Short mmCIF file of C-alpha atoms and ligand atoms in Angstrom, two decimals:
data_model
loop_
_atom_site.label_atom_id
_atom_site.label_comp_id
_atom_site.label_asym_id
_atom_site.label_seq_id
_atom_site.Cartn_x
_atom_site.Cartn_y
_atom_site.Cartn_z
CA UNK W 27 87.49 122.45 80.34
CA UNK W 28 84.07 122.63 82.41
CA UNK W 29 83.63 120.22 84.94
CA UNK W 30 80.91 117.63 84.72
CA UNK W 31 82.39 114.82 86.97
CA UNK W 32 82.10 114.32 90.55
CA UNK W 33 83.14 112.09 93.52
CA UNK W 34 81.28 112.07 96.69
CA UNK W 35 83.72 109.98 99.22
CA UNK W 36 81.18 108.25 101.61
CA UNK W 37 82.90 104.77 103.08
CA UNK W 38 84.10 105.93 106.07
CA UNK W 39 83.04 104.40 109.09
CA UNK W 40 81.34 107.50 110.83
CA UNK W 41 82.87 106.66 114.27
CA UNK W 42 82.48 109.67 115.55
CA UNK W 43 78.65 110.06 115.97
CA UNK W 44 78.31 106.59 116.59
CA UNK W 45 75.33 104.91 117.75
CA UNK W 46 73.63 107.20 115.12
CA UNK W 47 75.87 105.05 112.40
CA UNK W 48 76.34 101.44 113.81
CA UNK W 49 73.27 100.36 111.37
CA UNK W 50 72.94 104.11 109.58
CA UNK W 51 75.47 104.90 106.93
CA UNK W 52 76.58 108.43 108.10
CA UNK W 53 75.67 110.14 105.29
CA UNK W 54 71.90 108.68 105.67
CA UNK W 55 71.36 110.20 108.82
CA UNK W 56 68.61 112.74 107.93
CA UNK W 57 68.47 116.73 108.07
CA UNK W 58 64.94 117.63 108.79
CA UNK W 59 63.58 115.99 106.06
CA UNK W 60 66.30 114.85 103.75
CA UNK W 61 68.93 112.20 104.13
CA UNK W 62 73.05 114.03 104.16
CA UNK W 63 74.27 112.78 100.71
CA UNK W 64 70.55 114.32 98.76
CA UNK W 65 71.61 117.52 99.96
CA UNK W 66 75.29 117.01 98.22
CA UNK W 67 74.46 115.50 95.26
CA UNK W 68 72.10 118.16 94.93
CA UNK W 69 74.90 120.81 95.75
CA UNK W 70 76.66 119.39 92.93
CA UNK W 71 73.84 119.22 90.59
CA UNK W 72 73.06 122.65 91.25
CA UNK W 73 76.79 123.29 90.00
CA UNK W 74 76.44 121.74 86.16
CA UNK W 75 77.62 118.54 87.27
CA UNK W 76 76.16 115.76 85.50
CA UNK W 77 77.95 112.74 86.69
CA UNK W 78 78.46 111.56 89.87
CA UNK W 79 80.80 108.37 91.37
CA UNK W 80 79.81 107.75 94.92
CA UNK W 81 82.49 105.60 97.01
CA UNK W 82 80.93 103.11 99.09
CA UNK W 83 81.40 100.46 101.31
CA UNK W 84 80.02 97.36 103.02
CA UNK W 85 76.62 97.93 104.75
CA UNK W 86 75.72 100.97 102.95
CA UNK W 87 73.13 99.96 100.24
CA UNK W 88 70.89 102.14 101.06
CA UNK W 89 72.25 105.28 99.81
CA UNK W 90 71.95 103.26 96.50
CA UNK W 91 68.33 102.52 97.36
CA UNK W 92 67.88 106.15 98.06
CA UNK W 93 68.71 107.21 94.43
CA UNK W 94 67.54 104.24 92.81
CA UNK W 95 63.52 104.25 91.15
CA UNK W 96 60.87 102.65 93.62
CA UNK W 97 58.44 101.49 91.22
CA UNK W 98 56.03 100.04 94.37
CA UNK W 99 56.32 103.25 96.27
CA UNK W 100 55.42 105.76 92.86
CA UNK W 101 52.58 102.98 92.34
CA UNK W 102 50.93 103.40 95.67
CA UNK W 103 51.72 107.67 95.46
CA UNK W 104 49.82 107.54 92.14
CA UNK W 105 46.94 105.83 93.40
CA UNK W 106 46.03 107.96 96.71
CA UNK W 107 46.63 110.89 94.42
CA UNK W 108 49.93 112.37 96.51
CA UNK W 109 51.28 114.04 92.95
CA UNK W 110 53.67 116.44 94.80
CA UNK W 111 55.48 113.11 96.48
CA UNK W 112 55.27 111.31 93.26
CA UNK W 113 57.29 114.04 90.98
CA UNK W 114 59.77 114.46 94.32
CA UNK W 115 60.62 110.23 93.85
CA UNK W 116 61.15 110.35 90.66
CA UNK W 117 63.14 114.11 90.83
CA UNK W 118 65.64 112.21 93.17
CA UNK W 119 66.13 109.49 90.68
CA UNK W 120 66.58 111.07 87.94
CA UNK W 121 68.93 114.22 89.29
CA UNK W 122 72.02 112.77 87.85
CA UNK W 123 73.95 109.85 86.36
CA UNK W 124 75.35 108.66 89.83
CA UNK W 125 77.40 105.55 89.70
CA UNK W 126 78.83 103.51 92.78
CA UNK W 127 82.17 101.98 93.23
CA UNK W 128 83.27 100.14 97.02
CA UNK W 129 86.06 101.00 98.74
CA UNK W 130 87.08 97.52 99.72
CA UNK W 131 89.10 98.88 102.96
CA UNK W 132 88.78 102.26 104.53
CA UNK W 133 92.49 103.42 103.96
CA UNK W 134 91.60 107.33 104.23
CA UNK W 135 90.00 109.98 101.68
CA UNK W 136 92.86 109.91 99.33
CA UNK W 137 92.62 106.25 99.24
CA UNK W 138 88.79 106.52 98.26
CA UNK W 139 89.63 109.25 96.09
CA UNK W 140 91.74 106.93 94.03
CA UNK W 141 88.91 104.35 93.53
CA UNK W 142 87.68 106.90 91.58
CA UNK W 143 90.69 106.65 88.91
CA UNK W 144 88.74 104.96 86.03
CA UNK W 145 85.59 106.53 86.09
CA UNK W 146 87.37 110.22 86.07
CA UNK W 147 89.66 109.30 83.10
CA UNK W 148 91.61 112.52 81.84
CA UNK W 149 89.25 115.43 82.96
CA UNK W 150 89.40 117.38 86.02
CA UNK W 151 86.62 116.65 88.10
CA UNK W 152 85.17 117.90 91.47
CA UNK W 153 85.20 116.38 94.94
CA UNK W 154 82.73 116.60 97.95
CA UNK W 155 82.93 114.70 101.22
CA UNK W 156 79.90 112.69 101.66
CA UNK W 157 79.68 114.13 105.29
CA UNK W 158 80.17 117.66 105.07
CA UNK W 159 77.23 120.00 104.55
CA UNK W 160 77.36 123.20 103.39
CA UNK W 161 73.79 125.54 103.40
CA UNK W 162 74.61 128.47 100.73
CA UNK W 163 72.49 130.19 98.40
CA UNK W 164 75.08 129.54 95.56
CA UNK W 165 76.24 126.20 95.50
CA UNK W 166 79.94 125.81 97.05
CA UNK W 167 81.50 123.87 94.41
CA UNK W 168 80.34 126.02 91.70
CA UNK W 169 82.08 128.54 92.99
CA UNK W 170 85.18 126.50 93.30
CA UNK W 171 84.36 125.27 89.56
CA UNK W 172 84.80 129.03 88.33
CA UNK W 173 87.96 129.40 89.87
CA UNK W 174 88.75 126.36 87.59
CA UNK W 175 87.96 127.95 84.39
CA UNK W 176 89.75 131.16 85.84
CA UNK W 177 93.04 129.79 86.60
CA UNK W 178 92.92 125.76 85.31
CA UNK W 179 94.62 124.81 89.13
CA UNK W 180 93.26 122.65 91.08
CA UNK W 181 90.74 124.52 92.95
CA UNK W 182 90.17 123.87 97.74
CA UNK W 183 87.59 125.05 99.03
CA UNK W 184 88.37 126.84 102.68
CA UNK W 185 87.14 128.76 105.23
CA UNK W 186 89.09 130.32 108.21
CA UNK W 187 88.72 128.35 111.66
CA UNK W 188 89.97 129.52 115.28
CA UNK W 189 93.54 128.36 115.48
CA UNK W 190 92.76 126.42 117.84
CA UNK W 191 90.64 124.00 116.16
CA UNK W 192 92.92 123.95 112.81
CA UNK W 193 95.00 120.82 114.08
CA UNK W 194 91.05 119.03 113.13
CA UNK W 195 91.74 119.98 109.40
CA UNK W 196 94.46 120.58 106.57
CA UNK W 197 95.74 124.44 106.57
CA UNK W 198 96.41 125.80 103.43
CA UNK W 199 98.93 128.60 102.72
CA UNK W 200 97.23 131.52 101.50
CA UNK W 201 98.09 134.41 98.99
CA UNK W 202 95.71 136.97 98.01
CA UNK W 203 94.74 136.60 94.40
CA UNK W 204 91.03 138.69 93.95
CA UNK W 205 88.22 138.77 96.15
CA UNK W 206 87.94 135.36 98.32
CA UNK W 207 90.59 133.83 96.47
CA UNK W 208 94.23 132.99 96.98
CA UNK W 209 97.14 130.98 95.31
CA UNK W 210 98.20 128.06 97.34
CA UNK W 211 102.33 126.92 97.47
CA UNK W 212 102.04 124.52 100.44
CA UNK W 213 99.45 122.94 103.09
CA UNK W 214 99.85 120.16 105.78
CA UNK W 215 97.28 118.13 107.22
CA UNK W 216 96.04 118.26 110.54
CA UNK W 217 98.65 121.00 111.84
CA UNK W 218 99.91 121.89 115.93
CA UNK W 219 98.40 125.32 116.12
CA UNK W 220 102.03 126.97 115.60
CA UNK W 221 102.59 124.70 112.45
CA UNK W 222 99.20 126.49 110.62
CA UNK W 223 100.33 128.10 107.45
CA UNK W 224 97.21 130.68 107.89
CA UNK W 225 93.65 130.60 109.40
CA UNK W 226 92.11 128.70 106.45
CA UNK W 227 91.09 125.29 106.32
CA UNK W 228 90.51 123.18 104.08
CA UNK W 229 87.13 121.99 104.15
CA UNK W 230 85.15 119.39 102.27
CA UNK W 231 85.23 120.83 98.48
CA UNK W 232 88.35 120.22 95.87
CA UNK W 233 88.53 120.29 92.32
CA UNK W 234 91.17 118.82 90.83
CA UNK W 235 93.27 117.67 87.82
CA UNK W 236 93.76 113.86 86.61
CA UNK W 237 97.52 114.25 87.44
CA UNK W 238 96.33 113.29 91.18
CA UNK W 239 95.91 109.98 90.65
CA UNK W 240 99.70 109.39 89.77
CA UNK W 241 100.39 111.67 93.03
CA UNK W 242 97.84 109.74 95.20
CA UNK W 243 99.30 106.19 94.09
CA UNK W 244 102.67 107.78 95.61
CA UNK W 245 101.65 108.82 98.29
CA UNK W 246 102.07 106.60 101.99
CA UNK W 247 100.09 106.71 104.37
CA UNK W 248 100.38 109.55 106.73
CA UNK W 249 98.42 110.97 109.70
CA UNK W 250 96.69 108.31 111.54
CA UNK W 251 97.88 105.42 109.17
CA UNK W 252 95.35 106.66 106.46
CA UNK W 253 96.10 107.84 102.47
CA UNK W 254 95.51 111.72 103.18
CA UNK W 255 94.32 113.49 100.08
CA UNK W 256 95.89 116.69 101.49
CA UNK W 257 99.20 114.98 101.30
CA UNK W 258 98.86 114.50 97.80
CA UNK W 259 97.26 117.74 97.25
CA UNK W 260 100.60 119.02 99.33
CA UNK W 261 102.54 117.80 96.02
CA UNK W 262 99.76 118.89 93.73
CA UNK W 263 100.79 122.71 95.20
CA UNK W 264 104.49 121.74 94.53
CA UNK W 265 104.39 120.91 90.81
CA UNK W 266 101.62 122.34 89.82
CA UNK W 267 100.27 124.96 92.58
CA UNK W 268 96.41 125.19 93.42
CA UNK W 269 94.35 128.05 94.35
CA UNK W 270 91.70 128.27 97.18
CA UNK W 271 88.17 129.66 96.97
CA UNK W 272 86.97 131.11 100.39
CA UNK W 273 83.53 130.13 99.91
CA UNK W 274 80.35 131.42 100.93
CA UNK W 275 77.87 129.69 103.54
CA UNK W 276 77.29 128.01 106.49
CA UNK W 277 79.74 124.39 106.49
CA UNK W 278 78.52 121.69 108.31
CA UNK W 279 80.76 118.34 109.29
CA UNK W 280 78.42 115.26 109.75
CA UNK W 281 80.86 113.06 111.56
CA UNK W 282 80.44 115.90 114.81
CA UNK W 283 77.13 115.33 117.04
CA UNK W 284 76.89 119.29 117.90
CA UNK W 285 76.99 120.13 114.16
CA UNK W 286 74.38 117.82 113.16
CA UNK W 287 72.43 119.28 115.39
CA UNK W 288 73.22 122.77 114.57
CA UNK W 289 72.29 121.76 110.52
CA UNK W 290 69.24 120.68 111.60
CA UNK W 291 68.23 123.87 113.16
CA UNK W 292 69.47 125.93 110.54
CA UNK W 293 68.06 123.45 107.68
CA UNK W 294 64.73 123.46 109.78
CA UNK W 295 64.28 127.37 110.48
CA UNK W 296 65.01 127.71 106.00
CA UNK W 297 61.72 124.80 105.41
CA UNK W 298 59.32 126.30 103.42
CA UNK W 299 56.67 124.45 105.66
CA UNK W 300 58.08 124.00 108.87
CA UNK W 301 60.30 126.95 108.99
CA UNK W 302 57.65 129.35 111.15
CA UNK W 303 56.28 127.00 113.51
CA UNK W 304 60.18 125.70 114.16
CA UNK W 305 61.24 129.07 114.85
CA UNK W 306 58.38 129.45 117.25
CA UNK W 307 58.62 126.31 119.17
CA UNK W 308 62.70 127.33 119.01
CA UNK W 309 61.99 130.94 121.03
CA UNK W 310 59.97 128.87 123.66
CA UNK W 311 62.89 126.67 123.85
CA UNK W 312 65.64 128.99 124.31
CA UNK W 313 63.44 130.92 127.22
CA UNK W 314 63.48 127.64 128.79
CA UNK W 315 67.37 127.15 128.95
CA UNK W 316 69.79 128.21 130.69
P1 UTP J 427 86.07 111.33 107.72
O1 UTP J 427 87.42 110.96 108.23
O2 UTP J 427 85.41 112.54 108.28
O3 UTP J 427 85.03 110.12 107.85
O4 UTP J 427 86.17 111.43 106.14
P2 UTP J 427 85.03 108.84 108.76
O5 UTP J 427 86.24 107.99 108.47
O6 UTP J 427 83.71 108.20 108.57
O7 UTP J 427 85.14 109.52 110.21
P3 UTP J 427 85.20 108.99 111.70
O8 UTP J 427 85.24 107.47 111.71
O9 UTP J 427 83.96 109.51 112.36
O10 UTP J 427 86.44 109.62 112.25
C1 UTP J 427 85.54 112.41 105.32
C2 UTP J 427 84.73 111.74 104.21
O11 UTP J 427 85.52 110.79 103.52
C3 UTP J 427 84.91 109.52 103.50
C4 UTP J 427 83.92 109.53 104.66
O12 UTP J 427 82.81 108.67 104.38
C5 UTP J 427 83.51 110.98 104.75
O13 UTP J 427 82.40 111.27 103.93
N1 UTP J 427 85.95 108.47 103.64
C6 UTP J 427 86.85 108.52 104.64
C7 UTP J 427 85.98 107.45 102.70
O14 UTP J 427 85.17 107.40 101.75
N2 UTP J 427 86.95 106.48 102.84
C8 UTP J 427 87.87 106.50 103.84
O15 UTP J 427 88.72 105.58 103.90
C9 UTP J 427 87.81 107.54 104.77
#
């Protein structure tokens, strides 16, 4: 079955990169000319995906605002003749069916991913963290939607990380299937460094069958208090087993200050307009620090 659903979690509270996101929904914040969640629901677009559920929460209208029509704005680009702007609006409105549902408390991912029960129904359907960016030529969760029609598993997407940053992320065990992909038994969620089942992490991309609802309304809360969708994706690997798709690109995380940054260089040296004269001012830059 080819997946056409997806789920963009975006209700956390971005405490991380606070003040950035006292007034700013995290996944507002901007990358050189773009605001985070355009360049995921974009991501998934570019996948086949036609329909999209974003979780919300309190004080962040605006990424409904952002994909919403803005009749005065297209009025006022018609009349001083800005055409390019004009078809860009109305491009970002029209992208996708994208739906919003709140998450009325911020019990963790899994918990958000489970607010996503009705509109899902009995298909598989694809998830993307509203904060993680990933810069690829191909689009990451297309290539985790492949592995889906490969193998019908529930598909994480991964990428290996030092082990000493793997206790930040869910560690997946990891059995060589074909080229960049692996069969998955077991994985545990933020892991001590000797705990890690292997180098990859589980970052930001899933895929994954209805049966995780039933899973995720099992499961109790776990590290830090929250629903963790790796511990239900934990059981998923049980029953059912999942596979993971090593995929390609540069992943960015959103909710950390140095990797904004980071995104913003790399997303501002690939601009079609601002990518030379970036890269210029950036060699001036770099002779200047230490
Ligand atoms: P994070 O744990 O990175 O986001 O969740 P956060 O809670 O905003 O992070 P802090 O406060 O800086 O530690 C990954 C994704 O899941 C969403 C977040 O919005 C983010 O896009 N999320 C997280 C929810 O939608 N609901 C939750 O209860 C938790």
């Amino acid at each position: 079955m080819r997946v056409k659903k997806a789920v963009i979690p975006a209700a956390g509270l971005g405490t991380r990169v606070l003040p950035a996101t006292k007034a700013v929904p995290k996944e507002m914040l901007h990358l050189v000319d773009k605001p985070v969640i355009q360049y995921i629901v974009e991501e998934a677009v570019a996948a086949g995906i036609t329909d999209i559920l974003i979780i919300t929460s309190r004080g962040k209208a605006t990424l409904e605002d952002h994909f919403d029509r803005s009749p005065e704005l297209e009025a006022r680009l018609a009349a001083s003749g800005k055409t390019d702007a004009l078809k860009e609006m109305r491009r970002i409105s029209e992208m996708a069916n994208i739906h919003y549902v709140r998450q009325g408390e911020t019990k963790g991912l899994g918990h958000a991913v489970l607010c996503a029960r009705s509109f899902v129904g009995n298909e598989p359907f694809a998830v993307l963290y509203g904060d993680g960016v990933i810069v690829s030529e191909r689009p990451a969760i297309g290539e985790l939607c492949a592995a889906f029609a490969t193998y019908q598993k529930g598909v994480v997407g991964v990428q290996p990380v030092e082990l000493s940053a793997i206790s930040r992320y869910g560690s997946v065990s990891a059995r060589p299937l074909a080229d960049r992909i692996f069969a998955v038994d077991d994985m545990i969620e933020k892991p001590r460094p000797e705990e890690a089942l292997s180098p990859y992490a589980v970052l930001d991309r899933c895929v994954l069958p209805p049966s995780i609802f039933d899973i995720l309304d099992r499961t109790p809360p776990g590290v830090g208090g929250e629903i963790q969708l790796t511990d239900a994706m934990r059981v998923l690997c049980h029953t059912e087993g999942m596979i993971a798709v090593h995929y390609e690109g540069d992943r960015y995380d959103m909710g950390n200050k140095l990797e904004m940054l980071k995104a913003s260089v790399e997303l501002g040296l690939r601009h079609p307009e601002l990518g030379a004269e970036f890269a210029l001012y950036l060699k001036n830059m770099a002779k200047k620090a230490r």
